[in-house]
Every structure is written in C-alpha cells, then in structure tokens.
Coordinates of C-alpha atoms and ligand atoms in Angstrom, one line a residue:
M23 CA 0.0 0.0 0.0
E24 CA 1.2 3.5 -0.9
V25 CA 1.3 6.0 2.0
K26 CA 0.8 9.5 0.8
K27 CA 3.7 11.9 1.5
A28 CA 3.2 15.1 3.5
W29 CA 5.6 17.4 5.3
W30 CA 3.7 17.1 8.6
K31 CA 4.3 13.3 8.5
E32 CA 8.0 13.9 8.2
A33 CA 8.1 16.5 11.0
V34 CA 8.9 16.2 14.7
V35 CA 6.9 18.4 17.1
Y36 CA 8.0 19.8 20.4
Q37 CA 5.5 20.8 23.0
I38 CA 6.0 23.9 25.1
Y39 CA 4.0 24.5 28.3
P40 CA 4.8 28.2 28.4
R41 CA 4.3 28.7 32.2
S42 CA 7.1 26.2 32.9
F43 CA 9.5 26.7 30.0
C44 CA 11.6 29.8 30.6
D45 CA 11.0 33.1 32.4
S46 CA 12.6 36.2 30.9
N47 CA 11.5 38.9 33.3
G48 CA 12.0 37.4 36.8
D49 CA 8.3 37.2 37.8
G50 CA 8.7 33.4 38.2
I51 CA 6.4 32.5 35.3
G52 CA 7.6 31.3 31.9
D53 CA 6.8 33.8 29.1
L54 CA 7.0 34.4 25.3
N55 CA 10.3 36.2 25.4
G56 CA 11.7 33.2 27.4
I57 CA 10.6 30.9 24.6
T58 CA 12.2 33.3 21.9
G59 CA 15.5 33.1 23.8
K60 CA 15.5 29.3 23.6
L61 CA 14.6 28.9 20.0
E62 CA 18.2 28.2 19.1
Y63 CA 18.3 25.3 21.6
L64 CA 15.2 23.9 19.8
A65 CA 16.8 24.4 16.4
D66 CA 19.9 22.6 17.6
L67 CA 17.7 19.7 18.8
G68 CA 16.3 19.7 15.2
I69 CA 12.5 19.9 15.8
D70 CA 10.3 21.2 13.0
V71 CA 7.2 22.4 14.8
I72 CA 6.4 23.8 18.2
W73 CA 3.0 23.1 19.8
L74 CA 2.4 26.0 22.1
S75 CA 0.1 25.2 25.0
P76 CA -2.4 28.1 25.5
V77 CA -0.8 31.6 25.7
Y78 CA -4.2 33.5 25.6
K79 CA -5.7 35.8 28.2
S80 CA -6.9 33.6 31.0
P81 CA -7.7 33.6 34.7
N82 CA -5.7 30.4 34.9
V83 CA -8.1 28.2 36.7
D84 CA -6.7 25.4 34.5
N85 CA -3.4 27.1 33.5
G86 CA -4.6 28.7 30.3
Y87 CA -7.0 26.0 29.1
D88 CA -9.7 28.4 30.4
I89 CA -9.6 31.2 27.8
A90 CA -11.0 34.6 28.4
D91 CA -9.9 36.1 25.1
Y92 CA -8.8 34.0 22.1
E93 CA -7.1 37.0 20.5
A94 CA -5.1 38.5 23.4
I95 CA -2.0 37.3 25.1
M96 CA -2.0 36.4 28.8
D97 CA -0.5 39.2 30.8
E98 CA 2.1 37.1 32.5
F99 CA 3.3 35.8 29.1
G100 CA 3.9 39.1 27.5
T101 CA 2.3 41.0 24.6
M102 CA 1.2 40.4 21.1
E103 CA 4.4 42.1 19.9
D104 CA 6.4 39.5 21.9
F105 CA 4.3 36.8 20.2
D106 CA 5.0 38.3 16.7
R107 CA 8.8 38.4 17.5
M108 CA 8.7 34.8 18.6
L109 CA 6.8 33.7 15.5
E110 CA 9.2 35.6 13.2
K111 CA 12.3 34.2 14.8
A112 CA 10.9 30.7 14.9
H113 CA 10.1 30.9 11.2
S114 CA 13.6 32.3 10.4
L115 CA 15.0 29.1 12.1
G116 CA 12.7 26.9 10.1
I117 CA 10.4 26.1 13.0
K118 CA 6.7 26.3 12.6
I119 CA 4.2 27.2 15.4
M120 CA 1.1 25.2 16.1
M121 CA -1.4 27.0 18.5
D122 CA -3.6 25.3 21.0
L123 CA -7.2 25.6 20.0
V124 CA -9.5 25.3 23.0
V125 CA -13.0 25.6 21.7
N126 CA -15.0 23.0 23.6
H127 CA -15.3 25.6 26.4
T128 CA -14.2 29.1 27.3
S129 CA -13.4 30.7 30.7
D130 CA -16.4 32.0 32.6
Q131 CA -14.6 35.4 32.3
H132 CA -14.9 35.3 28.5
R133 CA -17.0 38.3 27.3
W134 CA -19.4 35.9 25.6
F135 CA -20.1 34.1 28.9
L136 CA -20.3 37.4 30.9
E137 CA -23.0 38.5 28.4
A138 CA -24.7 35.1 28.3
K139 CA -25.1 35.2 32.1
K140 CA -27.1 38.4 31.8
G141 CA -30.2 36.4 31.0
P142 CA -32.1 34.2 28.5
D143 CA -32.7 37.2 26.1
N144 CA -29.0 38.1 25.7
P145 CA -27.7 37.6 22.2
Y146 CA -24.8 35.5 23.6
R147 CA -27.1 33.2 25.7
D148 CA -27.1 30.4 23.1
Y149 CA -23.3 30.4 22.8
Y150 CA -23.5 28.2 25.9
I151 CA -25.6 25.3 27.0
W152 CA -28.4 26.0 29.5
K153 CA -31.0 23.7 31.0
K154 CA -34.1 24.2 33.2
P155 CA -34.3 22.0 36.3
V156 CA -36.1 18.7 35.7
E157 CA -38.7 17.7 38.3
G158 CA -37.6 15.0 40.6
K159 CA -34.0 15.2 39.5
K160 CA -31.2 17.1 41.3
Y161 CA -29.5 17.8 38.0
P162 CA -30.5 17.7 34.3
N163 CA -28.5 14.5 33.9
N164 CA -25.9 12.4 35.9
W165 CA -22.7 13.4 34.2
G166 CA -19.8 14.1 36.6
A167 CA -17.4 16.9 35.6
S168 CA -13.6 16.2 35.1
F169 CA -11.3 17.1 37.9
G170 CA -13.6 15.5 40.5
A171 CA -15.7 18.6 40.4
G172 CA -19.2 17.1 41.1
S173 CA -22.0 17.6 38.5
V174 CA -21.3 19.0 35.1
W175 CA -24.3 21.3 35.7
E176 CA -23.8 24.6 37.6
W177 CA -26.8 26.4 38.9
D178 CA -27.3 30.0 37.8
E179 CA -29.5 31.6 40.5
A180 CA -30.3 34.7 38.4
S181 CA -32.0 32.8 35.6
G182 CA -33.1 29.7 37.4
M183 CA -31.2 27.5 35.0
F184 CA -28.1 25.3 34.9
Y185 CA -25.2 25.7 32.5
L186 CA -23.0 22.8 31.3
H187 CA -19.3 22.5 32.1
L188 CA -17.6 19.2 31.4
F189 CA -14.5 20.6 33.1
A190 CA -14.3 23.0 36.0
K191 CA -17.3 25.2 36.7
Q192 CA -15.3 28.2 35.6
M193 CA -15.0 26.5 32.1
P194 CA -18.5 26.6 30.6
D195 CA -19.0 24.5 27.4
L196 CA -19.7 26.3 24.1
N197 CA -22.8 25.4 22.3
W198 CA -21.7 24.0 18.9
A199 CA -25.3 23.5 17.9
N200 CA -25.4 27.3 17.4
P201 CA -23.9 28.3 14.0
K202 CA -22.9 31.7 15.4
V203 CA -20.3 29.8 17.5
H204 CA -18.9 28.4 14.3
D205 CA -18.6 31.8 12.8
E206 CA -16.8 33.2 15.8
V207 CA -14.4 30.2 16.1
F208 CA -13.6 30.0 12.4
G209 CA -13.1 33.8 12.2
M210 CA -10.7 33.7 15.1
M211 CA -8.8 30.7 13.5
T212 CA -8.5 32.6 10.2
R213 CA -7.1 35.7 11.9
W214 CA -4.4 33.6 13.6
L215 CA -3.5 31.9 10.3
E216 CA -3.4 35.2 8.6
K217 CA -0.9 36.3 11.2
G218 CA 1.3 33.4 10.1
V219 CA 0.8 30.5 12.6
D220 CA 1.0 27.1 11.1
G221 CA -1.7 25.0 12.6
F222 CA -3.6 23.9 15.6
R223 CA -3.7 21.3 18.3
M224 CA -7.4 21.0 19.1
D225 CA -8.2 20.5 22.8
V226 CA -10.8 17.8 23.6
I227 CA -12.1 18.3 20.1
N228 CA -14.2 15.1 20.1
L229 CA -16.4 16.5 22.9
I230 CA -17.7 19.6 21.1
A231 CA -20.9 18.0 19.7
K232 CA -23.3 17.0 22.4
D233 CA -26.2 14.6 21.9
P234 CA -29.3 16.9 22.1
A235 CA -31.0 14.4 24.4
F236 CA -28.2 14.7 27.0
P237 CA -28.7 11.1 28.0
D238 CA -27.5 9.8 31.4
G239 CA -24.3 7.9 31.5
A240 CA -23.9 4.4 33.0
A241 CA -23.9 4.5 36.8
G242 CA -20.6 3.6 38.4
S243 CA -19.1 3.5 41.9
H244 CA -19.1 7.3 42.2
E245 CA -22.1 9.6 42.6
F246 CA -21.8 10.9 39.1
S247 CA -21.3 9.0 35.8
D248 CA -18.3 9.3 33.5
F249 CA -19.5 11.5 30.7
Y250 CA -16.7 10.5 28.2
P251 CA -18.4 7.4 26.8
V252 CA -21.6 9.3 26.2
V253 CA -20.2 12.5 24.8
T254 CA -17.1 11.6 22.8
N255 CA -17.4 11.3 19.0
H256 CA -21.0 12.3 18.4
P257 CA -21.5 12.1 14.6
N258 CA -21.9 15.9 14.5
V259 CA -18.2 16.3 15.3
H260 CA -17.4 15.2 11.8
V261 CA -19.8 17.7 10.3
Y262 CA -18.3 20.5 12.3
L263 CA -14.7 19.5 11.5
Q264 CA -15.5 19.3 7.8
E265 CA -17.0 22.7 7.9
M266 CA -13.9 24.0 9.7
Y267 CA -11.8 22.4 7.0
D268 CA -13.8 23.9 4.2
R269 CA -14.1 27.3 5.7
V270 CA -10.7 27.7 7.3
L271 CA -8.0 25.0 7.1
S272 CA -8.3 24.2 3.4
H273 CA -7.1 27.7 2.6
Y274 CA -3.8 27.2 4.3
D275 CA -1.0 24.7 4.5
T276 CA -1.4 23.6 8.1
I277 CA -0.6 20.9 10.6
T278 CA -3.6 19.8 12.8
V279 CA -3.9 17.3 15.6
G280 CA -7.1 16.6 17.6
E281 CA -7.1 15.5 21.2
T282 CA -9.5 12.5 21.1
S283 CA -9.7 10.4 24.2
N284 CA -12.0 7.4 24.2
T285 CA -11.6 6.9 20.4
S286 CA -11.3 3.7 18.5
T287 CA -9.0 3.3 15.4
E288 CA -12.2 3.0 13.3
V289 CA -13.3 6.5 14.3
A290 CA -9.7 7.8 14.1
K291 CA -9.6 6.7 10.5
I292 CA -12.5 9.0 9.8
Y293 CA -10.9 12.0 11.6
T294 CA -7.5 11.5 9.9
S295 CA -8.3 10.1 6.5
E296 CA -7.1 12.2 3.6
T297 CA -10.4 12.1 1.8
E298 CA -12.6 13.1 4.8
R299 CA -10.9 16.4 5.2
E300 CA -11.0 16.7 9.0
L301 CA -7.6 16.4 10.8
N302 CA -4.1 15.4 10.0
M303 CA -3.8 13.2 13.1
V304 CA -5.3 12.6 16.5
F305 CA -3.9 12.0 20.0
Q306 CA -5.3 8.7 21.0
F307 CA -5.3 7.7 24.7
D308 CA -5.4 3.9 24.7
H309 CA -1.7 3.6 25.5
M310 CA -2.1 6.1 28.4
G311 CA -4.5 3.6 30.1
V312 CA -2.3 0.5 30.2
D313 CA -1.3 1.2 33.8
N314 CA -4.8 2.3 35.0
G315 CA -6.3 0.5 38.0
P316 CA -9.7 0.3 39.8
H317 CA -9.8 4.1 40.1
G318 CA -9.0 4.6 36.4
R319 CA -5.9 6.7 35.9
W320 CA -5.5 7.3 39.7
S321 CA -3.4 4.2 40.0
D322 CA 0.1 3.2 41.0
R323 CA 0.1 0.0 38.8
R324 CA 3.0 -0.7 36.5
M325 CA 2.0 -1.7 33.0
D326 CA 2.4 -5.1 31.5
L327 CA 4.5 -4.6 28.3
R328 CA 2.3 -7.0 26.4
D329 CA -0.6 -4.6 26.9
L330 CA 1.4 -1.7 25.6
K331 CA 2.5 -3.6 22.6
K332 CA -1.0 -4.7 21.8
V333 CA -2.4 -1.1 21.9
M334 CA 0.5 0.5 20.0
S335 CA 0.4 -2.2 17.4
R336 CA -3.3 -1.9 16.9
W337 CA -2.9 1.8 16.1
Q338 CA 0.1 1.1 13.9
D339 CA -1.7 -1.6 11.9
D340 CA -5.2 -0.1 11.7
L341 CA -4.1 3.3 10.5
Y342 CA -1.5 2.2 8.0
G343 CA -2.3 3.8 4.7
Q344 CA -5.7 4.9 6.0
G345 CA -5.0 7.6 8.5
W346 CA -2.0 9.0 10.4
N347 CA -0.8 8.5 14.0
S348 CA 0.6 10.9 16.4
L349 CA 3.3 9.4 18.6
Y350 CA 3.6 10.5 22.2
W351 CA 4.7 9.3 25.6
N352 CA 4.4 12.7 27.3
N353 CA 2.5 15.9 27.5
H354 CA 1.4 18.4 30.1
D355 CA -1.3 16.0 31.3
Q356 CA 0.8 12.9 31.7
P357 CA 3.5 11.9 34.2
R358 CA 7.1 11.7 33.0
V359 CA 7.6 8.6 30.8
V360 CA 11.0 7.6 32.2
S361 CA 9.4 7.3 35.6
R362 CA 6.3 5.7 34.3
F363 CA 7.4 3.1 31.7
G364 CA 11.2 3.3 32.2
N365 CA 13.4 3.4 35.3
D366 CA 14.3 6.7 36.9
S367 CA 17.0 5.4 39.2
D368 CA 20.5 6.9 38.9
E369 CA 21.6 3.6 37.3
F370 CA 19.0 3.3 34.6
R371 CA 17.5 6.7 33.9
E372 CA 19.5 7.7 30.9
V373 CA 19.6 4.3 29.3
S374 CA 15.8 3.8 29.8
A375 CA 15.0 7.3 28.6
K376 CA 16.9 6.6 25.4
M377 CA 15.2 3.2 25.0
L378 CA 11.8 4.7 25.3
A379 CA 12.7 7.4 22.7
T380 CA 13.9 4.7 20.3
C381 CA 10.7 2.6 20.8
L382 CA 8.5 5.6 19.9
H383 CA 10.4 7.4 17.2
F384 CA 10.8 4.4 15.0
M385 CA 7.0 3.8 14.8
Q386 CA 4.9 5.2 12.1
G387 CA 3.4 8.6 12.9
T388 CA 4.5 12.1 13.8
P389 CA 6.5 12.1 17.0
Y390 CA 5.9 14.7 19.8
I391 CA 8.5 15.5 22.4
Y392 CA 7.3 17.3 25.6
Q393 CA 9.7 19.8 27.1
G394 CA 12.3 18.1 29.3
E395 CA 11.6 14.7 27.8
E396 CA 14.7 15.2 25.7
L397 CA 16.7 15.6 29.0
G398 CA 15.1 12.5 30.6
M399 CA 13.3 14.7 33.2
T400 CA 11.5 12.6 35.9
N401 CA 8.4 12.6 38.2
V402 CA 8.3 14.4 41.5
A403 CA 6.8 13.4 44.9
F404 CA 5.5 16.5 46.7
S405 CA 3.1 16.7 49.6
I406 CA -0.5 17.4 48.8
D407 CA -0.5 21.1 49.7
Q408 CA 2.5 21.6 47.3
Y409 CA 0.5 20.6 44.2
E410 CA -0.9 23.4 41.9
D411 CA -3.0 21.4 39.4
I412 CA -6.7 21.8 39.8
D413 CA -7.2 18.2 38.7
T414 CA -4.9 16.8 41.4
R415 CA -6.2 19.0 44.1
D416 CA -9.9 18.6 43.4
T417 CA -9.6 14.8 42.8
Y418 CA -7.8 14.5 46.1
Y419 CA -10.6 16.4 47.8
Q420 CA -13.3 14.2 46.1
Y421 CA -11.6 10.9 46.8
V422 CA -10.0 11.5 50.3
T423 CA -12.1 14.2 51.9
V424 CA -15.5 13.3 50.5
E425 CA -15.3 9.6 49.8
G426 CA -12.8 8.5 52.5
M427 CA -9.9 7.0 50.5
P428 CA -6.8 6.8 52.8
H429 CA -4.5 9.8 52.3
E430 CA -1.4 7.5 51.8
E431 CA -3.1 5.6 49.0
M432 CA -4.2 8.7 47.1
M433 CA -0.7 10.2 47.5
R434 CA 0.8 7.0 45.9
Y435 CA -1.5 7.6 42.9
I436 CA -0.7 11.3 42.7
H437 CA 3.0 10.7 42.8
R438 CA 2.7 8.3 39.9
R439 CA 0.1 10.0 37.8
S440 CA -0.5 13.7 38.6
R441 CA -0.3 16.1 35.7
D442 CA 2.0 18.2 37.9
N443 CA 4.8 15.7 37.2
A444 CA 5.0 17.3 33.8
R445 CA 4.7 20.9 35.0
T446 CA 7.7 21.5 37.2
P447 CA 9.9 24.1 35.5
M448 CA 12.2 23.2 32.7
Q449 CA 15.7 22.3 33.9
W450 CA 18.1 24.5 32.0
T451 CA 21.2 24.6 34.3
A452 CA 22.5 23.4 37.6
G453 CA 22.3 27.0 38.9
E454 CA 19.7 28.7 41.0
N455 CA 16.1 27.6 40.1
A456 CA 17.6 25.5 37.3
G457 CA 18.1 28.7 35.2
F458 CA 14.3 28.8 34.7
T459 CA 13.8 32.2 36.5
T460 CA 15.8 34.7 38.5
G461 CA 12.7 35.3 40.7
T462 CA 10.6 32.9 42.7
P463 CA 9.3 30.1 40.5
W464 CA 5.5 29.8 40.3
F465 CA 5.8 26.1 41.0
L466 CA 8.4 23.9 42.8
L467 CA 11.3 22.6 40.8
N468 CA 12.2 18.9 40.7
P469 CA 15.2 18.9 43.1
N470 CA 17.2 16.7 40.7
Y471 CA 17.9 19.7 38.4
T472 CA 21.4 19.9 39.8
K473 CA 22.1 16.7 37.9
I474 CA 19.5 16.6 35.1
N475 CA 19.7 19.8 33.1
A476 CA 20.2 21.1 29.5
A477 CA 23.6 22.7 30.2
A478 CA 25.0 19.4 31.2
Q479 CA 23.7 17.6 28.1
V480 CA 23.8 19.8 25.0
D481 CA 27.5 19.3 24.4
D482 CA 27.7 15.7 25.7
P483 CA 27.6 13.2 22.9
D484 CA 26.3 10.5 25.2
S485 CA 23.5 12.5 26.7
V486 CA 19.8 11.9 26.4
F487 CA 19.6 15.2 24.5
A488 CA 22.2 14.1 22.0
Y489 CA 20.3 10.8 21.5
Y490 CA 17.0 12.6 20.7
K491 CA 19.0 14.9 18.3
R492 CA 20.3 11.8 16.6
L493 CA 16.8 10.2 16.4
I494 CA 15.4 13.4 14.8
R495 CA 18.3 13.5 12.2
L496 CA 17.8 9.8 11.4
R497 CA 14.2 10.4 10.6
K498 CA 15.2 13.0 8.0
E499 CA 17.7 10.6 6.5
N500 CA 15.7 7.4 6.5
P501 CA 12.3 7.7 4.8
V502 CA 11.5 4.1 6.0
M503 CA 11.2 5.6 9.5
V504 CA 8.3 7.8 8.3
Y505 CA 6.6 5.7 5.6
G506 CA 7.7 2.1 6.2
K507 CA 5.2 -0.6 7.2
Y508 CA 5.3 -1.7 10.9
E509 CA 5.3 -5.2 12.0
L510 CA 5.3 -6.4 15.6
L511 CA 7.5 -9.4 16.5
L512 CA 7.4 -11.5 19.7
P513 CA 3.9 -10.2 20.9
E514 CA 3.9 -12.4 24.0
D515 CA 7.4 -11.5 25.2
K516 CA 7.0 -9.7 28.6
D517 CA 10.4 -7.9 28.4
L518 CA 11.2 -7.0 24.8
Y519 CA 9.4 -4.7 22.4
V520 CA 10.7 -5.9 19.0
Y521 CA 9.4 -4.7 15.6
T522 CA 10.3 -4.1 12.0
R523 CA 9.7 -1.2 9.6
T524 CA 9.8 -2.1 5.9
D525 CA 9.6 -0.2 2.6
E526 CA 10.6 -1.3 -0.9
E527 CA 14.3 -0.8 -0.3
T528 CA 15.0 -1.0 3.4
Q529 CA 14.1 -3.0 6.5
L530 CA 14.7 -1.8 10.1
Y531 CA 14.8 -4.2 13.1
V532 CA 14.0 -2.3 16.3
V533 CA 14.8 -3.9 19.7
C534 CA 13.8 -2.3 23.0
S535 CA 14.1 -3.9 26.4
F536 CA 11.8 -2.8 29.1
A537 CA 13.4 -5.1 31.6
E538 CA 15.9 -4.4 34.4
K539 CA 17.8 -7.6 33.6
D540 CA 19.5 -9.4 30.7
V541 CA 17.1 -11.0 28.3
Q542 CA 17.9 -13.5 25.5
L543 CA 16.9 -12.7 22.0
E544 CA 17.5 -14.5 18.7
I545 CA 18.3 -11.9 16.1
P546 CA 17.1 -13.0 12.7
E547 CA 19.8 -14.3 10.4
E548 CA 19.1 -11.8 7.7
F549 CA 20.2 -9.0 10.0
A550 CA 23.6 -10.6 10.6
G551 CA 26.2 -7.9 9.7
A552 CA 23.5 -5.2 9.2
E553 CA 24.3 -1.6 9.9
V554 CA 23.6 -0.4 13.4
L555 CA 21.6 2.8 13.0
I556 CA 21.4 3.7 16.6
A557 CA 22.0 2.1 20.0
N558 CA 21.9 3.2 23.6
Y559 CA 24.9 1.1 24.8
P560 CA 28.3 1.7 23.3
E561 CA 28.3 -1.7 21.7
P562 CA 24.8 -3.2 20.9
A563 CA 24.1 -6.8 22.1
L564 CA 24.4 -8.5 18.8
D565 CA 25.2 -11.7 20.6
G566 CA 21.6 -12.0 21.6
C567 CA 22.0 -11.1 25.3
V568 CA 20.0 -7.9 25.6
R569 CA 21.1 -5.8 28.6
P570 CA 18.8 -3.8 31.0
Y571 CA 16.8 -1.2 29.0
E572 CA 18.9 -1.8 26.0
A573 CA 17.7 -0.5 22.6
F574 CA 19.2 -0.8 19.1
V575 CA 18.1 -0.5 15.5
L576 CA 19.6 -2.5 12.7
K577 CA 19.2 -1.6 9.0
R578 CA 19.5 -3.7 6.0
K579 CA 19.0 -3.2 2.2
L580 CA 16.4 -5.4 0.6
Ligands
NOJ613 C1 -7.2 18.8 27.8 C2 -6.0 19.6 28.1 O1 -4.8 18.9 27.6 C3 -6.0 19.7 29.6 O2 -4.8 20.2 30.2 C4 -7.1 20.5 30.0 O3 -7.3 20.5 31.4 C5 -8.4 20.0 29.4 N1 -8.3 19.5 28.1 C6 -9.5 21.0 29.5 O4 -9.2 22.0 28.5

C-alpha cells in the first residue's frame, strides 16, 4: 500500500508548556520572550514544529485552558508584539508554530459568557448550554465533571437554569449546535492563520458536539457517571470539523492534531483520512491507560508490556495507509515517561529514557516531544499542599475528603500519575532555580535539576539530549522511519518490544528492552552484519543477550 507523502508526516513536534518553560523577566512565570530566547536550543535539537500550549488571556483556573480572550496574550506571558517576534524568529530558524485551540469551552470570564449570564434574552445566551431543572432530579443528567468537580451542571441563580461545564465550573461549554459559535471560532482561527501561525492542536475536540438528548451515562461506583463514553465522538463532530476544514483549514498549509480520548481506530480513521478532510492526526489515549487501576488513571500500577505492545500495534496496523498516527509518551497532562514506563534510578534513567525514545520514534506517525523529555526529566513526589494542578487538588478532595480514601493511598497515585509531574519548571542549568527564573518560580522545581539539566547535556555526545537529536536526524535521512510498514515481532514477550519497519528498499529491526535484567533474543539471520543505525549502549548486544533497557536498531537493504 502506498502511504501519501506530506511534510507534517516527516516533521517532529516539540510541545512547550509556556508557564514552565523559561522566564525572561523574573516574575517566576515562563513567558514568550523566554521561549524566543530558547529557539536556538530547539533548532539545535532539530525539531520542526512547536506546539504551544495556550498563551491566551486567562484567569488560569486550568493554567490557560480556560480562555477569556482568544485573541489577546496572557498578561504574565507578555504582549502580542512579543508573540510576533517569537513567531518571526521561529520561522527564520525553520520552526513552525502550532497553536492550542481550546473551543469546547471558554473561561467564565470570557466576554461571551459574561454576556450570556445576563439572561435568556441576551444575544450570547445560546453560545453556551443552558437547561431548566427537571422535576424529581437534582441535575438535568448524571454526568460528573472532570477534575472530580461534582456535577457538570452549575446552577445560575439569576435565571433559574443550569449551565454545562464538562471541566471546572469556571469553564462553561460552548454550544456548537449554534452556527454563530462556528462563525466566531472560524473567524478567530482565520485571523491567527493570517498572522502566520502554522496549525492547531485541538483540545478535547471530540467533545464539542453534544447529543441533544443529553442522555444519562452508566452509573458507576461514584455519585456521578463518567461523561466521556456518552459525549465523545458524536456524529456531528465530523460535520463541524469538515465545515472547519472547508471554511478555514483548506485555505492554508497547516498541521492539525485533535485530542481525542476514548476513540477507536475506526473513528480515528474518519478523523484522519485524507479524503474526509478533517484532521491530519489525533492524540489517541489507549496507551495512556495501560497502567490504569480500579480508580482509572488514579493508580500506581506498573503496566504489562504485552498490553502496551497490543495497543500500539493496533494503532500502527489499523491506521496504516488509512490515516495517520501521532506518537507521544508525554505531554502536560501525563507523568514523565522515564518514571512511568522506564526506570528513573540513577543507574538506569539515561539508558531507559533513550530506550523509550527509540521505541516511539521508530514507529509510524508524527513524534511529539514534551519539554524536558529530551533531557530525561522525571516525576516528583510532593506533599499534597504543594500541588498546583486543579485536577490533582480537586480529585484529592473528592476521593479522600468526600469519599474517604486513605491519604497515603491517594498520594501514591498522585506521585505516579499527577499532571504536575510534567509541569515542574524546565531544567536549564544546575544553577539557582535551574536557570528557569531569576525570581521565585510559580511552582516547585524537581530537586534533581542539579544533575539533570540542559547545560550538562547539550555538548555531551552520550546525553539523552544528543540521543534525541540523533533520532530526529535519522528520521530526515531514512524515509523508512516515516513511511515504512510496521510489524510487531514476539507479541507475547514480557520484556522486549521488537518490531520491524519495511519499505521497498529497506528494512529496520528495532529492539527495545523494558526489563531491568538481561534478556535472551535470537536476532534474525538476515540481520547478521546489518548496519547499526542507533544504540543506547556503546556496543549493541548483537550476541543475543540484551542488557537492561537496551535499545538498538539494525538496518538492511532489501
Ligand atoms: C485537555 C488539556 O490537555 C488539559 O490540560 C485540560 O485541562 C483539558 N483539556 C480542558 O481544557
């Protein structure tokens, strides 16, 4: 099967969480000028695109994912002139900028919502979703909001109605059944594209279309039901995205990725097929659930590698030639992968970080690197009052204070899975505050910055940073890494993730050990004497004894 070529398939994306990236003015909060100052670092790494988490005006209930003005910059991050300078410099270095598009909801401080709250006759009222109380029911339906925030329905005393918020109550959902919302959003997107941005990462985009019946979800062990299975991927999402494509995206050469939890490969093929004209790729979540437990993602379980292989391979196989994958281990909502799927001990951190990078970057799809991943940054273990994330704090309150889970148990889950693991400031140097700020950082640093930091790695040819750099370069030199067909070998092996990538001319043999011990492997004969493309030990284990967290890739001509 022929896989269509596209620049965004060949690109590597780097995600910046601006609040925690680099502070240029000493207020303790990362900002746009801080990013501009680090663009050479990113150009050296070799990435093609930056995904910028929200930089818009926001009261920061959810660190910028609650937007009060889509066309103004958050005060702490700088000005629109700073943004323009960043964009221009990024472009001059050959780096594109992908904006975060958060249009399932706004902040309750957005002008539209302030207007809508004035009453049922306000012209902005139908920009949001309002419901009258239903007799005999406490709320219009049983959906529970994300972040352990109780019902998704918030009572508005003035009008005697509820409004819908799938996330925090300060984040009311937009009403996509109203065509005026489309006009507003599409106009805003067009103005950003006219300014020169290169695409969008679309926040929870598969939640925007609600079933007009707002049906109850299945009852579970908690008071409220999980809304995701009921709300995700309503057929109207495809209608809205195609309209967005026709009216906006088709007029520009963009990169787009939709955040789509709870989505099968069948549905992902619709979102990402080249004929359906919706999105370039989606962020699927199946592999982020392999270590879930009885309380979902609030778990301290370690995954079984066979589950990870099954999930990744399903996405590789099902989308081949029919859609396009994004590849990610990390983002601002996920714990650090080296702590999660690797081993963050002094002995194995570097080698397991490189192994995980190998495993991901040789698959088919567009790889995403989250800030600090290229240094092998790790999880943290703070005390509960030191966490900043609304999700961590509110879920702790719901589980421990309301439902009585023991504090120690919840803290084990938080240490493993909290989003704040990803949000500690970027570790630039071994100096004060890791070189992130000259002021007081808005959030605690991971104390290991004295050892793990960019300054120690950029010039070290054996560093995790140098390894990521090599992976990115290899991708540019080996089209088989982008377009070759994936095949999983040894699906039942508990320790090794082994697969091939094959095109007409070349075959790659990728070996990644997730074990802390030596593991035997029979390397196929046809790879005897093959070129070693990359390896995370000085001499790869071509004798068949794979060492702890070892990874190597062999290449042969067909
Ligand atoms: C997904 C984002 O990645 C997350 O950080 C945010 O809290 C929710 N969407 C709500 O916008």
